[in-house]
XYZ file of C-alpha atoms in Angstrom:
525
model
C -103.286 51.931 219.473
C -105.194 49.788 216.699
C -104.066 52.193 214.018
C -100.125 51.172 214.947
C -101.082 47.834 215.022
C -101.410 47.488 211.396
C -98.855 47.445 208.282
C -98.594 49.809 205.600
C -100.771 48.187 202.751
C -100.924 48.527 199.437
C -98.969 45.871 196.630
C -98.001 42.760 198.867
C -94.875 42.269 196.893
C -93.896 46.214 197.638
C -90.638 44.220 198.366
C -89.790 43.253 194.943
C -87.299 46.439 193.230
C -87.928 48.253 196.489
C -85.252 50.183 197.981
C -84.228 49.937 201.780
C -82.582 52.960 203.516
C -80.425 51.676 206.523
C -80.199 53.394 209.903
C -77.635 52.520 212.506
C -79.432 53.983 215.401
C -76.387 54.853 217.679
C -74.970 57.137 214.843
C -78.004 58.632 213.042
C -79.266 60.976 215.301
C -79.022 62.234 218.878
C -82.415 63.543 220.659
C -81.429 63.651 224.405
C -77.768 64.831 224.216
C -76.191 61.967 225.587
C -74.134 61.557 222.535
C -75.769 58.577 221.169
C -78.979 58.132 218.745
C -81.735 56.913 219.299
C -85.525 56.035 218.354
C -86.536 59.800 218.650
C -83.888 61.099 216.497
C -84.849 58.438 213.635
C -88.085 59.805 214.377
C -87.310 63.046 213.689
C -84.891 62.721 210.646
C -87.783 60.085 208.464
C -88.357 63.165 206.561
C -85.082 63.048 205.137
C -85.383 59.449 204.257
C -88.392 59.515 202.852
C -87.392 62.579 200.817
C -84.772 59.978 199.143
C -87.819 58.183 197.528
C -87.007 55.058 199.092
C -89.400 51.926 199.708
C -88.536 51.121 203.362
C -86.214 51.774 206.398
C -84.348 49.224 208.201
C -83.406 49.940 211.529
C -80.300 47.813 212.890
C -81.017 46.126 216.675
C -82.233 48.561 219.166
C -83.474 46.141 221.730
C -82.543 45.676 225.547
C -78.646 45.057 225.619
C -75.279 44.821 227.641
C -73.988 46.443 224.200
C -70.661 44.125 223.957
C -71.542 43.950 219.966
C -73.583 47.476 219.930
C -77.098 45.808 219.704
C -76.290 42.458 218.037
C -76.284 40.922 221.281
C -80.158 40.691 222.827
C -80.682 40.462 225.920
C -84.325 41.030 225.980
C -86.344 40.460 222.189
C -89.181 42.612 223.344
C -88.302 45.833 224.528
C -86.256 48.830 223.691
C -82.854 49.106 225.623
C -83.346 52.246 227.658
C -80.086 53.620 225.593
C -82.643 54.010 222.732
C -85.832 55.204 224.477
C -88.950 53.532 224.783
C -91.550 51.202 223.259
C -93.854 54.161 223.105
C -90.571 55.940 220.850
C -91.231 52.598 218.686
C -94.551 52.988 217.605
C -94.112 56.683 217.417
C -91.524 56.279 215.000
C -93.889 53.419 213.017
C -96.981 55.803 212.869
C -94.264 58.570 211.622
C -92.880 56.107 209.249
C -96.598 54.902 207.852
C -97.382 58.315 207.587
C -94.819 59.312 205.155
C -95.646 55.955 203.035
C -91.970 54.550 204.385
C -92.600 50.769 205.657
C -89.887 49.675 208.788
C -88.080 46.746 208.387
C -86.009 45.752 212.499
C -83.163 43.818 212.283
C -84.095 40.467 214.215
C -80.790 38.695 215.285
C -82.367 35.076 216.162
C -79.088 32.886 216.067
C -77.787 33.775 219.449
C -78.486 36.164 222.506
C -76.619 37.686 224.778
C -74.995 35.989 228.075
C -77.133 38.308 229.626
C -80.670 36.825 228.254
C -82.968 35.229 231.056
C -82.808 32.375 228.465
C -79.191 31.788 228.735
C -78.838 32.468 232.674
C -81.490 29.895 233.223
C -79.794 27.078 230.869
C -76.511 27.567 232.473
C -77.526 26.701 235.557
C -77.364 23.166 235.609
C -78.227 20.036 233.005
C -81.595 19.677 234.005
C -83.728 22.489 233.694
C -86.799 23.417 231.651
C -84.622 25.722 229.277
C -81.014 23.041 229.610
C -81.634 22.299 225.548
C -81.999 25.817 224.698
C -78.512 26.510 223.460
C -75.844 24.674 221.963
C -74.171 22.555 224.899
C -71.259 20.062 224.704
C -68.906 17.591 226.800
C -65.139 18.568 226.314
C -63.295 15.912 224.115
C -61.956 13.359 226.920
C -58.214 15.650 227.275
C -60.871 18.874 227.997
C -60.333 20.308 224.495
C -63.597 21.390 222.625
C -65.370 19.190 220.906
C -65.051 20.324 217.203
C -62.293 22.614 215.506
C -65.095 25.246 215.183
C -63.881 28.879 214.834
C -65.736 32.372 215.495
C -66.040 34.755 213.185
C -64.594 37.355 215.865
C -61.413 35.427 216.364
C -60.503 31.621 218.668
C -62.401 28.785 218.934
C -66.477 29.091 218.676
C -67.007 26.921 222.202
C -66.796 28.953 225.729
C -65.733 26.575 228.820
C -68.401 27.166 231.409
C -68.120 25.882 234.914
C -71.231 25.561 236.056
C -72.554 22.711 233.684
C -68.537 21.899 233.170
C -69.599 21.726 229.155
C -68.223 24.077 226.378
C -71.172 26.769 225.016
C -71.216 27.204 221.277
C -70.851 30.956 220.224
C -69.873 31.685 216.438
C -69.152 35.476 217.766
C -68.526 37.498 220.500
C -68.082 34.473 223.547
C -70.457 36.652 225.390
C -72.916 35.711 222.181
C -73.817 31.950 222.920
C -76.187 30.793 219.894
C -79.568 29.342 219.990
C -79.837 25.360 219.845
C -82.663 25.550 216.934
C -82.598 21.703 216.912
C -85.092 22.588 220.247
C -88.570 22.757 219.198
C -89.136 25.050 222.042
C -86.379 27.670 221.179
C -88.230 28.009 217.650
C -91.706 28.426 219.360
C -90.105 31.289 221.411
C -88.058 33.015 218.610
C -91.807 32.750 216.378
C -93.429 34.513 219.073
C -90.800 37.232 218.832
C -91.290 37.441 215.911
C -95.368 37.939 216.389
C -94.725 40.564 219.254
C -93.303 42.714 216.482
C -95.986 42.318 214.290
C -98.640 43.054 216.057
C -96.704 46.664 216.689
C -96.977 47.576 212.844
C -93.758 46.566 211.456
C -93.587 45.764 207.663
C -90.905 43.232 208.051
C -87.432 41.903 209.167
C -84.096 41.992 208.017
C -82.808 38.544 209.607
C -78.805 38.795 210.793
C -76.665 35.747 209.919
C -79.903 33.842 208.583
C -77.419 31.031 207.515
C -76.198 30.432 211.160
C -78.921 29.248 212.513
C -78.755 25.902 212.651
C -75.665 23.704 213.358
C -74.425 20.080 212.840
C -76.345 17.865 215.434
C -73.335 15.393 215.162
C -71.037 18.176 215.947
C -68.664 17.275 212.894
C -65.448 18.692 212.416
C -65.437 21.389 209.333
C -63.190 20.446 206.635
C -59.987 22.291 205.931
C -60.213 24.872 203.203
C -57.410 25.138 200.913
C -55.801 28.650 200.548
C -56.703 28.825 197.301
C -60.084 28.971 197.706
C -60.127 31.715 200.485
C -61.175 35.022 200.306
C -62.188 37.907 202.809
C -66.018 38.436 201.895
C -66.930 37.739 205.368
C -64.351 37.935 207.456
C -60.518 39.670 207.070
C -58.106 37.325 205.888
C -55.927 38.384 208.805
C -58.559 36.348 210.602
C -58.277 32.192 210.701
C -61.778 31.450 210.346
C -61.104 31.807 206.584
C -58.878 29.065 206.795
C -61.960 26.387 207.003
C -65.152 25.486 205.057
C -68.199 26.055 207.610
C -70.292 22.639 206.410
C -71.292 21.906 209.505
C -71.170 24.702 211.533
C -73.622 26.860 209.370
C -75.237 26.392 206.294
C -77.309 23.228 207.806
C -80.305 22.047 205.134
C -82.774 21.725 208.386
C -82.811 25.715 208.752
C -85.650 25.983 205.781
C -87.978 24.255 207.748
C -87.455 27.561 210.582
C -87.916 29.825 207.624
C -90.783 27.960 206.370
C -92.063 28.373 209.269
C -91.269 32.054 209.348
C -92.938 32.919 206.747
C -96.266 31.341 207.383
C -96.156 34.123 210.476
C -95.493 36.785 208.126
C -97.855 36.031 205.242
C -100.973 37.861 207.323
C -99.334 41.143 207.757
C -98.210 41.424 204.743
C -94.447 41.563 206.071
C -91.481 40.930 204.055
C -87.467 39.734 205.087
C -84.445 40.295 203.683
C -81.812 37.360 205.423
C -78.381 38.235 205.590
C -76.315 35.300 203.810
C -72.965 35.044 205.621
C -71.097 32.753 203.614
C -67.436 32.868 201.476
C -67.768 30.160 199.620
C -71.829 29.101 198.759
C -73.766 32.800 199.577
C -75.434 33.008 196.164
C -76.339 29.406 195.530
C -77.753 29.997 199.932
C -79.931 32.887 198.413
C -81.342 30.627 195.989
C -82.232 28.179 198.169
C -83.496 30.177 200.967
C -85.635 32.699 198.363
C -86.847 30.068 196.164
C -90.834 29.490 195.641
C -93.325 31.577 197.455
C -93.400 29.820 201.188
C -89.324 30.913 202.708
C -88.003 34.400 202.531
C -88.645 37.132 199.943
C -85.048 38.311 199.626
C -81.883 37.320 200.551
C -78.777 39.763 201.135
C -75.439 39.068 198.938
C -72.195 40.348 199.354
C -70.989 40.416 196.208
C -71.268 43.649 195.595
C -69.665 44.466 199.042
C -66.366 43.227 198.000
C -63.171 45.003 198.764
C -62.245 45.491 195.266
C -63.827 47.590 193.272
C -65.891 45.378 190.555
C -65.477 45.862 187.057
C -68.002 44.941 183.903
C -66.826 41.452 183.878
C -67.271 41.001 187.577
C -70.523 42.407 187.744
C -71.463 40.144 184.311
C -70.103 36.922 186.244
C -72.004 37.666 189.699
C -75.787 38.117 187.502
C -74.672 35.364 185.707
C -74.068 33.073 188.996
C -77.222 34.286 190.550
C -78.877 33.547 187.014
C -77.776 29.707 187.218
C -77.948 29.273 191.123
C -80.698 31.881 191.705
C -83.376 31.807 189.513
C -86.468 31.795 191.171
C -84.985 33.802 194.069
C -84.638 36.857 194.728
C -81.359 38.753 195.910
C -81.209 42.384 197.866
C -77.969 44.091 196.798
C -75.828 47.046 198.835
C -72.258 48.072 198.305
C -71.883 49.891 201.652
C -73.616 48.349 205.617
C -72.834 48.881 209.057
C -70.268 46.097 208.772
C -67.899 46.927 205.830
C -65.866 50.181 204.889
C -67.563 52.600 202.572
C -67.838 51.975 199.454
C -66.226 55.418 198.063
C -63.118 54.672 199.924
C -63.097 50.888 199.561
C -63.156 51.740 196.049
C -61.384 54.850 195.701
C -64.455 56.304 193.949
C -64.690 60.140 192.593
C -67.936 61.762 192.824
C -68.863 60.625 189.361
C -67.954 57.248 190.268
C -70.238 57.706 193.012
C -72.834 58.732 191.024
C -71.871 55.675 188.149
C -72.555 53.088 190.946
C -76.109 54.169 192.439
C -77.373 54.638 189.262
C -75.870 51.318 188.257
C -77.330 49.848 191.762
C -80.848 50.942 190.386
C -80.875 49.365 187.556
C -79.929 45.668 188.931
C -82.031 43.112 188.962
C -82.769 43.129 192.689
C -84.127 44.800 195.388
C -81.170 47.617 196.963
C -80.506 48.410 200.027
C -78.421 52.189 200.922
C -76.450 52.910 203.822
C -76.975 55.992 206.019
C -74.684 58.724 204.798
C -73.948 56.549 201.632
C -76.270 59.465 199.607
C -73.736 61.824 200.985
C -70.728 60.587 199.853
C -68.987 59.907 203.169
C -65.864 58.026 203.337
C -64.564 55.925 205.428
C -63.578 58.113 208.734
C -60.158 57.003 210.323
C -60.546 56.172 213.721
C -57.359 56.677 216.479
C -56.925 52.795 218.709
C -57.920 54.805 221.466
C -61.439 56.135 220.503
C -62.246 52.350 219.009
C -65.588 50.707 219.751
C -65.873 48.128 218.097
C -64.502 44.386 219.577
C -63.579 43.188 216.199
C -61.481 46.030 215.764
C -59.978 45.983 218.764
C -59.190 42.277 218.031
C -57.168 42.370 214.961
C -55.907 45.659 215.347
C -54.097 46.932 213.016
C -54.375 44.671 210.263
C -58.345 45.270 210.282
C -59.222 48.038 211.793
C -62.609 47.127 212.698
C -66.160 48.258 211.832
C -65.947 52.053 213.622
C -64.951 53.754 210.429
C -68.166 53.363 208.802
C -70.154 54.321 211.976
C -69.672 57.468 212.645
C -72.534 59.906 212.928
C -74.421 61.354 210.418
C -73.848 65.047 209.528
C -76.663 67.108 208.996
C -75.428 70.603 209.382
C -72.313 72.119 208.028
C -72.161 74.672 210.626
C -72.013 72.691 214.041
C -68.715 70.738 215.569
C -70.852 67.300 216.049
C -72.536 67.946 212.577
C -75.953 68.487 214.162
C -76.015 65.187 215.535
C -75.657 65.766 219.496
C -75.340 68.538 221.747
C -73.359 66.092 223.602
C -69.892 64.478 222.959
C -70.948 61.685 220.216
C -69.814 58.013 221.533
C -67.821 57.553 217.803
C -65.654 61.195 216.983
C -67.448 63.058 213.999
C -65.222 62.992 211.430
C -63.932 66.465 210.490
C -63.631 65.600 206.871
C -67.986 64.823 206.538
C -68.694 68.084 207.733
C -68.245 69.598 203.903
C -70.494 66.807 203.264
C -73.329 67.756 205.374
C -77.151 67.137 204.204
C -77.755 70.745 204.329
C -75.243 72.007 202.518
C -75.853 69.207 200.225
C -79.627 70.449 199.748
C -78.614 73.701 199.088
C -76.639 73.251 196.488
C -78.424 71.513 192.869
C -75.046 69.577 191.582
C -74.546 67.424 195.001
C -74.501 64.353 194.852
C -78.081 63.421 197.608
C -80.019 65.175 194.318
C -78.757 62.230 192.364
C -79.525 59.700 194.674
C -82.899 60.901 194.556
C -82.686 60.849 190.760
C -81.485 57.181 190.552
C -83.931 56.114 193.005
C -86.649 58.314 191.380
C -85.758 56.416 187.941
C -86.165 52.508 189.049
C -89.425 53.391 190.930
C -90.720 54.927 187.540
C -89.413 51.893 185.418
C -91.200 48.969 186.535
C -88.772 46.959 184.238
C -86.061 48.185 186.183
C -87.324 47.280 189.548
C -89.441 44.306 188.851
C -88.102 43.207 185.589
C -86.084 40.235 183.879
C -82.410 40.939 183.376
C -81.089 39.701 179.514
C -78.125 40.044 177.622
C -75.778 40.950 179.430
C -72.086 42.199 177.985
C -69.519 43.217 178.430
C -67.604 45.419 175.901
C -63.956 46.683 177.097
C -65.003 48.518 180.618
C -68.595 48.636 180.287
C -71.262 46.579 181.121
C -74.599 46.817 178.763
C -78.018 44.996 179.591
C -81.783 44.452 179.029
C -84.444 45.077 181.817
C -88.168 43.950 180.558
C -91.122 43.596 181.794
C -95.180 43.516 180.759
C -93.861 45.081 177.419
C -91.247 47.978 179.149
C -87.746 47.439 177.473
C -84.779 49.298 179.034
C -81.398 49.346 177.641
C -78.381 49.778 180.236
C -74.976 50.937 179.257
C -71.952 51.686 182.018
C -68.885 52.686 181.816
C -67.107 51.537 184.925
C -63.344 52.953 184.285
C -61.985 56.319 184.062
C -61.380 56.470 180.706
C -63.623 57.002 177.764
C -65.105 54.067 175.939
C -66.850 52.919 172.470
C -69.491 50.828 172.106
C -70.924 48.831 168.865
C -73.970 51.476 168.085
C -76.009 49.057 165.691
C -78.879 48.923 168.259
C -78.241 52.489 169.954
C -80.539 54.345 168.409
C -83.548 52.577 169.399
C -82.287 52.864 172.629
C -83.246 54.996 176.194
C -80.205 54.313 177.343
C -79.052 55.160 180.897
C -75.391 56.271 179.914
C -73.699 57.654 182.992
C -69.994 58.596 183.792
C -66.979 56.690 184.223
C -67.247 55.184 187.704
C -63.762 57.016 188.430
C -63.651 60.210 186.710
C-alpha cells in the first residue's frame, strides 16, 4: 500500500503546458455489464489515454451518490459509490495510471452535497445541533417568501423551504444539492480533510467544480439586475432566467481565497496540482486571475471562453489572450473547447475534419495548460438524444429549448464491429449513438489519415516545444481570418499562423522565411 500512497514525481510544475484527458466514468467504459462505466473500465482503457501523449487524466465525481446530478451530488466524500466499484478499483486504477507516467486529477465538488450527506441530515434536524451552521440556512422574509431573489443555475429560486427547521436551504443547483455554509470554520476543516483523504491515496491533484461558488454573501444581499445587454449563455442557456441577474453576492465572494489559500498549503507536500472551474458570465477571466495569481492559491483556473457556442474566429481568439493578458497575467488559465457539460465542439461549431484538426493543433499551441474531452480525439458529434431516453435534469428542465447535457455523454466507442461500440455487454444507461460507430478507436488506429493520429501529433508537438507549453505568448494578429503569434521561452522562438475560415488566405511574408511555422488547414474545409 505505501507505493499507492505516493504521487507521480518528477517537475513540480508538470502542470504548467500539460495536457488533461477527461473521463466521464458512466460513459467511458463498462467492466461488469451493467451498462454503466466504471473505475475498472478506466482501468482498463489508460492505455489508450496514455497512448494520446497526454500529461494527466481527470476523472469526473465517482464518489458515493443518490445520482440526481450523475455524481455531482456527494453523498459520501470518501468512498466510491458502489455503481463505480470499489476503493480497492481506485488505487488500482492510480498504480495503473503511475505506471504509464499518466498523473490522476478527481473532480472534488466542495460547494454543496447531496440531501443525502450525513452532514446535511444532521443540520436539518433542528437549530441547535453540532453541525446547525454547516449549510446555508435562512428565515423566510416576514410574508414566507425567500429571503433574497437568488436563482439556480438549474432553473427557480436557489432557497428550498424545509419544514423541519421552518427556514429556506440555499442550493445554487439541483434543490436536492444544498451548498456548504463556508463562512463555518468547521465545514472548511472537514472539506480540508477530504481533501487529505485523497492524498494520501496517490492522487496528483484536483479539478475543483464551481470553485467560484463557494462562498456566499453573509448579509444575504439581493443580486443586482443585469441588463439584457450584457447577457450571454456561457454558463447557463439563455432560455434559462438566471442570466437575467449579476451573481455579486451569491458567488464570486472575495473571502473564498482565504479557502484556497488554505487549499493549497495541503497540496504543496504532494506535489498536487488544481485546475478550478470558473463559473461566471460576466467576470470568469479577471476570477482566473485572481484565484491563479502568485504561488500560494490554485495553479490553474478553467475558462470558458473557448467553450462558447459560436465558433471563434482570429479576432475572438486575439481579444480573449488579450483579456487574459490584462486581467491574467501572473495566472494561469486551463483551456478546453469540448466537457461533460457543453455540446461538442465539432457540432457546436459545425467543424469538418480539417477544422477539427485546425483547432487541436491551434489548442496546443495556446498559452495555457489544455484539457480534451473523451471521444473529442475521435471526432464525435454531438449524439441526438429522443425526450424519452433523457438523463440529465437540466435537460429535462428546459426541454426543448436546451436539450440538456446527454448529447455529449454518450459512451465511448471503441470497436467498429459491436452494437454498444465495445462499451457494455449490457444495455448502456445513455443509447450509443449509431452515427460514432464509423468513428470507433479501432478503426481509427487502423487507418494512418484519422484524425486520433493527429491528436497525438498536436499533443506530441507542444510537449516537444517547451515554448509552446511553458512559454510567453507575443504579438499577436490578426490578418483577415487568421490568427499569427509568438511562443518563447529560455531562447525557443515559435511562430504560429492559422487559418480559421474555409477559404484560402494571404499573409504579409516579410518574416516567413525565418519562420517554423505551424501552418495548418482552414478550420472548415
Amino acid at each position: 500500500m505505501e507505493s499507492l500512497q505516493k504521487q507521480l514525481g518528477g517537475d513540480a510544475n508538470w502542470w504548467r503546458g500539460a495536457v488533461i484527458y477527461q473521463v466521464y466514468p458512466r460513459s467511458f467504459q463498462d467492466s461488469t455489464g451493467d451498462g454503466i462505466g466504471d473505475l475498472a473500465g478506466i482501468t482498463q482503457r489508460l492505455d489508450h489515454i496514455a497512448s494520446l501523449g497526454v500529461d494527466a487524466v481527470w476523472i469526473s465525481p465517482f464518489f458515493t451518490s443518490p445520482m440526481k446530478d450523475y455524481g455531482y451530488d456527494v453523498s459520501d466524500y470518501c468512498d466510491v459509490d458502489p455503481m463505480f466499484g470499489t476503493l480497492a478499483d481506485f488505487d488500482a486504477l492510480i498504480a495503473r495510471a503511475h505506471e504509464l507516467n499518466l498523473r490522476v486529477m478527481i473532480d472534488l465538488v466542495l460547494s454543496h452535497t447531496s440531501d443525502q450527506h450525513a452532514w446535511f441530515g444532521e443540520s436539518r434536524a433542528d437549530r441547535d445541533n453540532d453541525k446547525a451552521n454547516w449549510y446555508v440556512w435562512a428565515d423566510p422574509k416576514p410574508d414566507g417568501t425567500p429571503p433574497n431573489n437568488w436563482l439556480s443555475i438549474f432553473g427557480g429560486p436557489a432557497w428550498q423551504w424545509d419544514s423541519r427547521r421552518q427556514q429556506y436551504y440555499l442550493h445554487n443547483f439541483l434543490t436536492s444539492q444544498p451548498d456548504l455554509n463556508f463562512h463555518e470554520p468547521q465545514v472548511q476543516e472537514a472539506l480540508l480533510d477530504v481533501a487529505r483523504f485523497w492524498l494520501a491515496r496517490g492522487v496528483d491533484g484536483f479539478r475543483l467544480d464551481t470553485i467560484n461558488f463557494y462562498v456566499h454573501d453573509d448579509q444575504l444581499r439581493d443580486n443586482p439586475a443585469l441588463p439584457v445587454e450584457r447577457r450571454n449563455a456561457s454558463i447557463a442557456p439563455m432560455v434559462n432566467p438566471y442570466n437575467h441577474q449579476e451573481h455579486i453576492y451569491s458567488k464570486n465572494r472575495p473571502e473564498n481565497i482565504d479557502f484556497l489559500r488554505k487549499l493549497r498549503a495541503e497540496m504543496a507536500p504532494f506535489g498536487a496540482a488544481a485546475v478550478g472551474e470558473v463559473g461566471d458570465a460576466l467576470r470568469g477571466l479577471e476570477i482566473m486571475g485572481q484565484y491563479t495569481a502568485g504561488d500560494d492559491l490554485m495553479q490553474m483556473c478553467y475558462a470558458f471562453e473557448l467553450l462558447s457556442g459560436t465558433q471563434p474566429d482570429a479576432a475572438r481568439i486575439r481579444d480573449v489572450m488579450e483579456h487574459v493578458a490584462d486581467v491574467a497575467a501572473d495566472g494561469w488559465a486551463c483551456w478546453a473547447f469540448s466537457n461533460h457539460d457543453v455540446q461538442r465542439h465539432v457540432s457546436r461549431w459545425n467543424l469538418s475534419d480539417a477544422g477539427a484538426r485546425c483547432f487541436i493543433t491551434l489548442l496546443m499551441c495556446l498559452r495555457g495548460s489544455a484539457c480534451i474531452y473523451q471521444g473529442e480525439e475521435l471526432g464525435l458529434s454531438e449524439a441526438e438524444i429522443d425526450f424519452d431516453d433523457l438523463q440529465d435534469p437540466y435537460g429535462i428542465e428546459f426541454w426543448p429549448e436546451f436539450k440538456g447535457r446527454d448529447g455529449c455523454r454518450t459512451p465511448m466507442v471503441w470497436t467498429a464491429d459491436n452494437g454498444n461500440g465495445g462499451f457494455s455487454d449490457g444495455k448502456p444507461w445513455l443509447p450509443v449513438a449509431a452515427e460514432h460507430l464509423s468513428r470507433a478507436a479501432n478503426r481509427q488506429e487502423a487507418d494512418p489519415q484519422a484524425l486520433i493520429h493527429h491528436y497525438r501529433a498536436a499533443i506530441a508537438l507542444r510537449k516537444t516545444h517547451p515554448a509552446l507549453a511553458k512559454g510567453t505568448l507575443e504579438d499577436m494578429r490578426v490578418e483577415g481570418s487568421v490568427l499569427r503569434f509568438t511562443r518563447r521561452f529560455e531562447g525557443q522562438e515559435m511562430h504560429c499562423a492559422f487559418n480559421l475560415s474555409d477559404t484560402a488566405q494571404t499573409i504579409e511574408n516579410e518574416t516567413l522565411a525565418a519562420w517554423q511555422a505551424n501552418v495548418t488547414e482552414g478550420a472548415n474545409g
